[in-house]
């Protein structure tokens, strides 16, 4: 029964298969592939050099660049709290509309904002008060 399984023959076939695989792999590494690998290696070397040389400069100048970008793009959020007395500018900012808007537009925006910020729905009572105050102020200005 031991002679039915030729161990030497299996080893010889595996050895031939392995040698063919190694030969195929080395033959497939053509000059174009090798040059691509060399180019990729040189590119990584260049990135590393540039990063080590200019990285600290970029790191130190990042806050300045960030401020310049914010100046170009702009920030739509209102910076600052509420004023003690409501004025036309603040009322428009709270509702997110022009202070010269029509009464219909004021009511529509007010309704939408109150739906989103009503205290019964988890909104802030203070914010709801400010929204109502802004609506009243702009409606009063529109009537005059």
Short mmCIF file of N, CA and C in Angstrom, two decimals:
data_model
loop_
_atom_site.label_atom_id
_atom_site.label_comp_id
_atom_site.label_asym_id
_atom_site.label_seq_id
_atom_site.Cartn_x
_atom_site.Cartn_y
_atom_site.Cartn_z
N UNK A 1 0.81 -1.21 0.00
CA UNK A 1 0.00 0.00 0.00
C UNK A 1 0.85 1.27 0.00
N UNK A 2 2.02 1.23 0.60
CA UNK A 2 2.87 2.40 0.63
C UNK A 2 3.40 2.76 -0.75
N UNK A 3 3.56 1.73 -1.59
CA UNK A 3 4.07 2.01 -2.92
C UNK A 3 2.99 2.62 -3.83
N UNK A 4 1.72 2.53 -3.41
CA UNK A 4 0.64 3.09 -4.20
C UNK A 4 0.68 4.63 -4.17
N UNK A 5 1.30 5.19 -3.14
CA UNK A 5 1.40 6.65 -3.01
C UNK A 5 2.85 7.06 -3.24
N UNK A 6 3.20 7.45 -4.44
CA UNK A 6 4.60 7.77 -4.75
C UNK A 6 5.00 9.13 -4.18
N UNK A 7 5.67 9.12 -3.06
CA UNK A 7 6.07 10.34 -2.37
C UNK A 7 7.11 11.08 -3.19
N UNK A 8 8.06 10.37 -3.74
CA UNK A 8 9.10 11.03 -4.51
C UNK A 8 8.52 11.74 -5.73
N UNK A 9 7.56 11.11 -6.36
CA UNK A 9 6.94 11.70 -7.54
C UNK A 9 6.17 12.97 -7.17
N UNK A 10 5.47 12.98 -6.03
CA UNK A 10 4.73 14.17 -5.60
C UNK A 10 5.69 15.31 -5.29
N UNK A 11 6.79 14.99 -4.65
CA UNK A 11 7.77 16.03 -4.34
C UNK A 11 8.37 16.60 -5.62
N UNK A 12 8.65 15.75 -6.56
CA UNK A 12 9.22 16.21 -7.83
C UNK A 12 8.24 17.10 -8.58
N UNK A 13 6.95 16.72 -8.57
CA UNK A 13 5.94 17.56 -9.23
C UNK A 13 5.79 18.92 -8.54
N UNK A 14 5.81 18.93 -7.21
CA UNK A 14 5.71 20.18 -6.47
C UNK A 14 6.92 21.07 -6.77
N UNK A 15 8.09 20.47 -6.79
CA UNK A 15 9.31 21.21 -7.07
C UNK A 15 9.27 21.83 -8.47
N UNK A 16 8.80 21.05 -9.45
CA UNK A 16 8.68 21.58 -10.81
C UNK A 16 7.65 22.73 -10.87
N UNK A 17 6.52 22.53 -10.21
CA UNK A 17 5.48 23.57 -10.18
C UNK A 17 6.03 24.85 -9.56
N UNK A 18 6.74 24.73 -8.43
CA UNK A 18 7.29 25.88 -7.73
C UNK A 18 8.31 26.61 -8.61
N UNK A 19 9.16 25.87 -9.27
CA UNK A 19 10.17 26.49 -10.14
C UNK A 19 9.52 27.22 -11.32
N UNK A 20 8.44 26.61 -11.87
CA UNK A 20 7.71 27.28 -12.95
C UNK A 20 7.08 28.60 -12.46
N UNK A 21 6.51 28.57 -11.26
CA UNK A 21 5.88 29.78 -10.70
C UNK A 21 6.92 30.89 -10.50
N UNK A 22 8.06 30.54 -9.94
CA UNK A 22 9.12 31.53 -9.71
C UNK A 22 9.59 32.09 -11.05
N UNK A 23 9.76 31.21 -12.04
CA UNK A 23 10.22 31.65 -13.36
C UNK A 23 9.17 32.55 -14.01
N UNK A 24 7.89 32.19 -13.89
CA UNK A 24 6.83 33.02 -14.47
C UNK A 24 6.78 34.40 -13.81
N UNK A 25 6.93 34.41 -12.50
CA UNK A 25 6.88 35.70 -11.79
C UNK A 25 8.05 36.57 -12.19
N UNK A 26 9.24 36.01 -12.24
CA UNK A 26 10.41 36.83 -12.62
C UNK A 26 10.35 37.25 -14.07
N UNK A 27 9.79 36.41 -14.94
CA UNK A 27 9.66 36.80 -16.35
C UNK A 27 8.63 37.91 -16.54
N UNK A 28 7.61 37.90 -15.70
CA UNK A 28 6.56 38.92 -15.82
C UNK A 28 7.00 40.28 -15.29
N UNK A 29 8.06 40.32 -14.53
CA UNK A 29 8.57 41.61 -14.08
C UNK A 29 9.36 42.24 -15.22
N UNK A 30 8.65 42.81 -16.13
CA UNK A 30 9.29 43.40 -17.30
C UNK A 30 9.92 44.74 -16.91
N UNK A 31 10.60 45.32 -17.85
CA UNK A 31 11.29 46.59 -17.61
C UNK A 31 10.28 47.69 -17.31
N UNK A 32 9.12 47.66 -17.97
CA UNK A 32 8.13 48.71 -17.73
C UNK A 32 7.60 48.62 -16.30
N UNK A 33 7.40 47.39 -15.81
CA UNK A 33 6.94 47.26 -14.43
C UNK A 33 8.02 47.69 -13.45
N UNK A 34 9.24 47.31 -13.73
CA UNK A 34 10.33 47.70 -12.84
C UNK A 34 10.50 49.22 -12.83
N UNK A 35 10.38 49.84 -14.00
CA UNK A 35 10.53 51.30 -14.05
C UNK A 35 9.38 51.97 -13.31
N UNK A 36 8.19 51.37 -13.36
CA UNK A 36 7.06 51.93 -12.61
C UNK A 36 7.33 51.85 -11.12
N UNK A 37 7.87 50.73 -10.68
CA UNK A 37 8.19 50.59 -9.26
C UNK A 37 9.27 51.59 -8.84
N UNK A 38 10.25 51.78 -9.68
CA UNK A 38 11.31 52.74 -9.37
C UNK A 38 10.75 54.16 -9.33
N UNK A 39 9.88 54.49 -10.28
CA UNK A 39 9.27 55.82 -10.30
C UNK A 39 8.42 56.05 -9.05
N UNK A 40 7.67 55.03 -8.64
CA UNK A 40 6.85 55.17 -7.43
C UNK A 40 7.74 55.36 -6.20
N UNK A 41 8.84 54.63 -6.14
CA UNK A 41 9.77 54.79 -5.02
C UNK A 41 10.38 56.18 -4.99
N UNK A 42 10.75 56.70 -6.15
CA UNK A 42 11.31 58.05 -6.20
C UNK A 42 10.27 59.11 -5.82
N UNK A 43 9.02 58.88 -6.23
CA UNK A 43 7.95 59.81 -5.87
C UNK A 43 7.76 59.84 -4.35
N UNK A 44 7.76 58.67 -3.71
CA UNK A 44 7.63 58.62 -2.26
C UNK A 44 8.82 59.30 -1.58
N UNK A 45 10.00 59.12 -2.13
CA UNK A 45 11.19 59.78 -1.60
C UNK A 45 11.03 61.30 -1.70
N UNK A 46 10.53 61.78 -2.83
CA UNK A 46 10.31 63.22 -3.01
C UNK A 46 9.28 63.77 -2.05
N UNK A 47 8.19 63.03 -1.85
CA UNK A 47 7.16 63.48 -0.91
C UNK A 47 7.73 63.55 0.51
N UNK A 48 8.53 62.55 0.86
CA UNK A 48 9.15 62.57 2.18
C UNK A 48 10.09 63.75 2.35
N UNK A 49 10.87 64.05 1.33
CA UNK A 49 11.80 65.18 1.40
C UNK A 49 11.05 66.50 1.54
N UNK A 50 10.04 66.69 0.70
CA UNK A 50 9.26 67.94 0.74
C UNK A 50 8.55 68.06 2.08
N UNK A 51 7.98 66.96 2.55
CA UNK A 51 7.29 67.00 3.84
C UNK A 51 8.20 67.34 4.99
N UNK A 52 9.43 66.79 4.98
CA UNK A 52 10.35 67.08 6.08
C UNK A 52 10.88 68.51 5.99
N UNK A 53 10.99 69.02 4.78
CA UNK A 53 11.55 70.37 4.61
C UNK A 53 10.50 71.46 4.85
N UNK A 54 9.30 71.27 4.30
CA UNK A 54 8.28 72.32 4.37
C UNK A 54 7.16 72.03 5.36
N UNK A 55 7.14 70.85 5.94
CA UNK A 55 6.09 70.50 6.90
C UNK A 55 5.98 71.46 8.07
N UNK A 56 7.10 71.76 8.74
CA UNK A 56 7.02 72.71 9.87
C UNK A 56 6.53 74.09 9.46
N UNK A 57 6.91 74.54 8.27
CA UNK A 57 6.45 75.86 7.81
C UNK A 57 4.94 75.87 7.61
N UNK A 58 4.44 74.81 7.01
CA UNK A 58 2.99 74.71 6.77
C UNK A 58 2.25 74.62 8.09
N UNK A 59 2.81 73.84 9.03
CA UNK A 59 2.17 73.68 10.34
C UNK A 59 2.08 75.01 11.07
N UNK A 60 3.13 75.82 10.99
CA UNK A 60 3.14 77.10 11.70
C UNK A 60 2.26 78.14 11.02
N UNK A 61 2.09 78.05 9.71
CA UNK A 61 1.29 79.06 9.02
C UNK A 61 -0.16 78.63 8.82
N UNK A 62 -0.55 77.45 9.30
CA UNK A 62 -1.92 76.96 9.10
C UNK A 62 -2.98 77.86 9.72
N UNK A 63 -2.82 78.35 10.97
CA UNK A 63 -3.87 79.22 11.52
C UNK A 63 -4.11 80.47 10.67
N UNK A 64 -3.04 81.04 10.12
CA UNK A 64 -3.19 82.23 9.28
C UNK A 64 -3.96 81.88 8.00
N UNK A 65 -3.61 80.73 7.38
CA UNK A 65 -4.31 80.32 6.16
C UNK A 65 -5.77 80.01 6.45
N UNK A 66 -6.04 79.43 7.62
CA UNK A 66 -7.42 79.10 7.97
C UNK A 66 -8.27 80.37 8.10
N UNK A 67 -7.70 81.41 8.72
CA UNK A 67 -8.43 82.68 8.83
C UNK A 67 -8.69 83.30 7.47
N UNK A 68 -7.70 83.21 6.57
CA UNK A 68 -7.88 83.76 5.23
C UNK A 68 -8.97 83.00 4.48
N UNK A 69 -8.99 81.68 4.62
CA UNK A 69 -10.02 80.89 3.95
C UNK A 69 -11.40 81.21 4.49
N UNK A 70 -11.52 81.39 5.80
CA UNK A 70 -12.82 81.75 6.37
C UNK A 70 -13.26 83.12 5.87
N UNK A 71 -12.30 84.01 5.66
CA UNK A 71 -12.64 85.32 5.12
C UNK A 71 -13.16 85.22 3.70
N UNK A 72 -12.59 84.30 2.91
CA UNK A 72 -13.04 84.13 1.52
C UNK A 72 -14.39 83.43 1.46
N UNK A 73 -14.52 82.37 2.23
CA UNK A 73 -15.74 81.56 2.18
C UNK A 73 -16.86 82.22 2.97
N UNK A 74 -16.52 82.75 4.13
CA UNK A 74 -17.51 83.37 4.98
C UNK A 74 -18.14 82.35 5.91
N UNK A 75 -18.67 82.84 6.99
CA UNK A 75 -19.31 81.97 7.97
C UNK A 75 -20.74 82.45 8.13
N UNK A 76 -21.69 81.58 7.87
CA UNK A 76 -23.09 81.99 7.86
C UNK A 76 -23.66 82.12 9.27
N UNK A 77 -22.95 81.62 10.27
CA UNK A 77 -23.46 81.70 11.63
C UNK A 77 -23.24 83.10 12.20
N UNK A 78 -24.16 83.52 13.01
CA UNK A 78 -24.08 84.82 13.65
C UNK A 78 -23.18 84.70 14.87
N UNK A 79 -22.15 85.52 14.93
CA UNK A 79 -21.24 85.49 16.07
C UNK A 79 -21.66 86.57 17.06
N UNK A 80 -21.95 86.14 18.25
CA UNK A 80 -22.33 87.10 19.28
C UNK A 80 -23.71 86.78 19.83
N UNK A 81 -24.00 87.31 21.00
CA UNK A 81 -25.28 87.05 21.64
C UNK A 81 -26.34 88.04 21.19
N UNK A 82 -27.43 88.07 21.96
CA UNK A 82 -28.52 88.98 21.65
C UNK A 82 -28.27 90.34 22.29
N UNK A 83 -28.79 91.37 21.65
CA UNK A 83 -28.70 92.72 22.21
C UNK A 83 -29.78 92.88 23.27
N UNK A 84 -29.61 93.87 24.14
CA UNK A 84 -30.62 94.08 25.18
C UNK A 84 -31.93 94.59 24.58
N UNK A 85 -31.84 95.48 23.58
CA UNK A 85 -33.04 95.98 22.89
C UNK A 85 -33.02 95.48 21.45
N UNK A 86 -34.16 94.98 21.00
CA UNK A 86 -34.28 94.46 19.63
C UNK A 86 -34.20 95.60 18.63
N UNK A 87 -33.43 95.41 17.58
CA UNK A 87 -33.40 96.40 16.49
C UNK A 87 -33.69 95.66 15.18
N UNK A 88 -33.79 96.45 14.11
CA UNK A 88 -34.16 95.91 12.81
C UNK A 88 -33.16 94.86 12.31
N UNK A 89 -31.89 95.15 12.50
CA UNK A 89 -30.82 94.25 12.04
C UNK A 89 -30.88 92.92 12.78
N UNK A 90 -31.01 92.99 14.11
CA UNK A 90 -31.03 91.77 14.91
C UNK A 90 -32.29 90.94 14.62
N UNK A 91 -33.42 91.60 14.45
CA UNK A 91 -34.67 90.88 14.14
C UNK A 91 -34.54 90.13 12.82
N UNK A 92 -33.93 90.78 11.84
CA UNK A 92 -33.72 90.11 10.56
C UNK A 92 -32.77 88.94 10.68
N UNK A 93 -31.71 89.09 11.48
CA UNK A 93 -30.74 88.00 11.68
C UNK A 93 -31.39 86.81 12.39
N UNK A 94 -32.22 87.08 13.38
CA UNK A 94 -32.87 85.99 14.13
C UNK A 94 -33.78 85.19 13.21
N UNK A 95 -34.56 85.88 12.39
CA UNK A 95 -35.48 85.17 11.50
C UNK A 95 -34.81 84.70 10.22
N UNK A 96 -33.64 85.23 9.93
CA UNK A 96 -32.91 84.81 8.74
C UNK A 96 -33.47 85.40 7.45
N UNK A 97 -34.07 86.56 7.56
CA UNK A 97 -34.64 87.22 6.38
C UNK A 97 -34.19 88.67 6.36
N UNK A 98 -34.51 89.35 5.28
CA UNK A 98 -34.22 90.76 5.18
C UNK A 98 -35.15 91.52 6.12
N UNK A 99 -34.65 92.60 6.67
CA UNK A 99 -35.51 93.39 7.57
C UNK A 99 -36.60 94.14 6.81
N UNK A 100 -36.54 94.14 5.48
CA UNK A 100 -37.57 94.79 4.66
C UNK A 100 -38.57 93.80 4.08
N UNK A 101 -38.62 92.59 4.60
CA UNK A 101 -39.49 91.54 4.05
C UNK A 101 -40.96 91.85 4.26
N UNK A 102 -41.80 91.23 3.44
CA UNK A 102 -43.25 91.43 3.55
C UNK A 102 -43.78 90.72 4.79
N UNK A 103 -45.01 91.12 5.18
CA UNK A 103 -45.62 90.50 6.37
C UNK A 103 -45.88 89.01 6.14
N UNK A 104 -46.25 88.65 4.93
CA UNK A 104 -46.48 87.22 4.64
C UNK A 104 -45.19 86.42 4.82
N UNK A 105 -44.09 86.96 4.32
CA UNK A 105 -42.80 86.27 4.45
C UNK A 105 -42.40 86.17 5.92
N UNK A 106 -42.62 87.23 6.68
CA UNK A 106 -42.29 87.22 8.11
C UNK A 106 -43.09 86.14 8.82
N UNK A 107 -44.40 86.06 8.52
CA UNK A 107 -45.24 85.06 9.18
C UNK A 107 -44.85 83.64 8.80
N UNK A 108 -44.51 83.42 7.51
CA UNK A 108 -44.11 82.09 7.06
C UNK A 108 -42.82 81.63 7.74
N UNK A 109 -41.85 82.52 7.80
CA UNK A 109 -40.58 82.18 8.42
C UNK A 109 -40.77 81.98 9.92
N UNK A 110 -41.58 82.83 10.54
CA UNK A 110 -41.84 82.69 11.98
C UNK A 110 -42.49 81.34 12.28
N UNK A 111 -43.45 80.97 11.46
CA UNK A 111 -44.15 79.70 11.67
C UNK A 111 -43.17 78.52 11.56
N UNK A 112 -42.30 78.57 10.56
CA UNK A 112 -41.33 77.51 10.36
C UNK A 112 -40.36 77.43 11.54
N UNK A 113 -39.85 78.58 11.97
CA UNK A 113 -38.90 78.59 13.09
C UNK A 113 -39.54 78.15 14.39
N UNK A 114 -40.76 78.56 14.63
CA UNK A 114 -41.44 78.14 15.86
C UNK A 114 -41.77 76.66 15.84
N UNK A 115 -42.05 76.13 14.67
CA UNK A 115 -42.28 74.69 14.56
C UNK A 115 -41.00 73.92 14.94
N UNK A 116 -39.85 74.46 14.54
CA UNK A 116 -38.57 73.79 14.83
C UNK A 116 -38.10 74.03 16.26
N UNK A 117 -38.43 75.18 16.85
CA UNK A 117 -37.85 75.57 18.14
C UNK A 117 -38.87 75.74 19.26
N UNK A 118 -40.07 75.24 19.12
CA UNK A 118 -41.09 75.44 20.15
C UNK A 118 -40.71 74.70 21.42
N UNK A 119 -40.91 75.33 22.59
CA UNK A 119 -40.55 74.67 23.85
C UNK A 119 -41.29 73.36 24.11
N UNK A 120 -42.52 73.23 23.59
CA UNK A 120 -43.26 71.97 23.77
C UNK A 120 -42.64 70.83 22.97
N UNK A 121 -41.82 71.17 21.99
CA UNK A 121 -41.15 70.16 21.17
C UNK A 121 -39.67 70.04 21.51
N UNK A 122 -39.28 70.52 22.67
CA UNK A 122 -37.90 70.40 23.11
C UNK A 122 -37.03 71.60 22.79
N UNK A 123 -37.62 72.67 22.29
CA UNK A 123 -36.85 73.87 21.97
C UNK A 123 -36.61 74.73 23.20
N UNK A 124 -35.82 75.73 23.03
CA UNK A 124 -35.47 76.63 24.13
C UNK A 124 -36.55 77.70 24.31
N UNK A 125 -37.05 77.88 25.54
CA UNK A 125 -38.04 78.95 25.76
C UNK A 125 -37.47 80.33 25.47
N UNK A 126 -36.20 80.53 25.80
CA UNK A 126 -35.56 81.83 25.55
C UNK A 126 -35.47 82.11 24.06
N UNK A 127 -35.08 81.11 23.29
CA UNK A 127 -34.98 81.28 21.84
C UNK A 127 -36.36 81.51 21.22
N UNK A 128 -37.36 80.80 21.72
CA UNK A 128 -38.73 81.00 21.22
C UNK A 128 -39.20 82.42 21.51
N UNK A 129 -38.85 82.94 22.68
CA UNK A 129 -39.20 84.32 23.03
C UNK A 129 -38.54 85.30 22.07
N UNK A 130 -37.27 85.07 21.77
CA UNK A 130 -36.54 85.96 20.86
C UNK A 130 -37.12 85.89 19.44
N UNK A 131 -37.53 84.70 19.01
CA UNK A 131 -38.14 84.56 17.67
C UNK A 131 -39.46 85.34 17.62
N UNK A 132 -40.26 85.21 18.67
CA UNK A 132 -41.54 85.95 18.72
C UNK A 132 -41.29 87.45 18.77
N UNK A 133 -40.30 87.86 19.55
CA UNK A 133 -39.98 89.29 19.66
C UNK A 133 -39.52 89.84 18.31
N UNK A 134 -38.72 89.08 17.59
CA UNK A 134 -38.25 89.52 16.27
C UNK A 134 -39.41 89.64 15.29
N UNK A 135 -40.32 88.67 15.33
CA UNK A 135 -41.49 88.73 14.44
C UNK A 135 -42.35 89.96 14.76
N UNK A 136 -42.60 90.18 16.03
CA UNK A 136 -43.41 91.34 16.43
C UNK A 136 -42.75 92.65 16.02
N UNK A 137 -41.44 92.73 16.19
CA UNK A 137 -40.71 93.95 15.84
C UNK A 137 -40.79 94.22 14.34
N UNK A 138 -40.56 93.18 13.52
CA UNK A 138 -40.57 93.38 12.07
C UNK A 138 -41.98 93.66 11.55
N UNK A 139 -43.00 93.03 12.16
CA UNK A 139 -44.38 93.32 11.75
C UNK A 139 -44.75 94.76 12.09
N UNK A 140 -44.30 95.22 13.27
CA UNK A 140 -44.58 96.59 13.67
C UNK A 140 -43.87 97.58 12.73
N UNK A 141 -42.64 97.24 12.32
CA UNK A 141 -41.90 98.10 11.39
C UNK A 141 -42.56 98.11 10.01
N UNK A 142 -43.11 96.95 9.60
CA UNK A 142 -43.76 96.88 8.29
C UNK A 142 -45.07 97.67 8.26
N UNK A 143 -45.75 97.76 9.41
CA UNK A 143 -47.02 98.51 9.48
C UNK A 143 -46.80 100.01 9.47
N UNK A 144 -45.63 100.45 9.88
CA UNK A 144 -45.38 101.90 9.97
C UNK A 144 -45.07 102.50 8.63
#
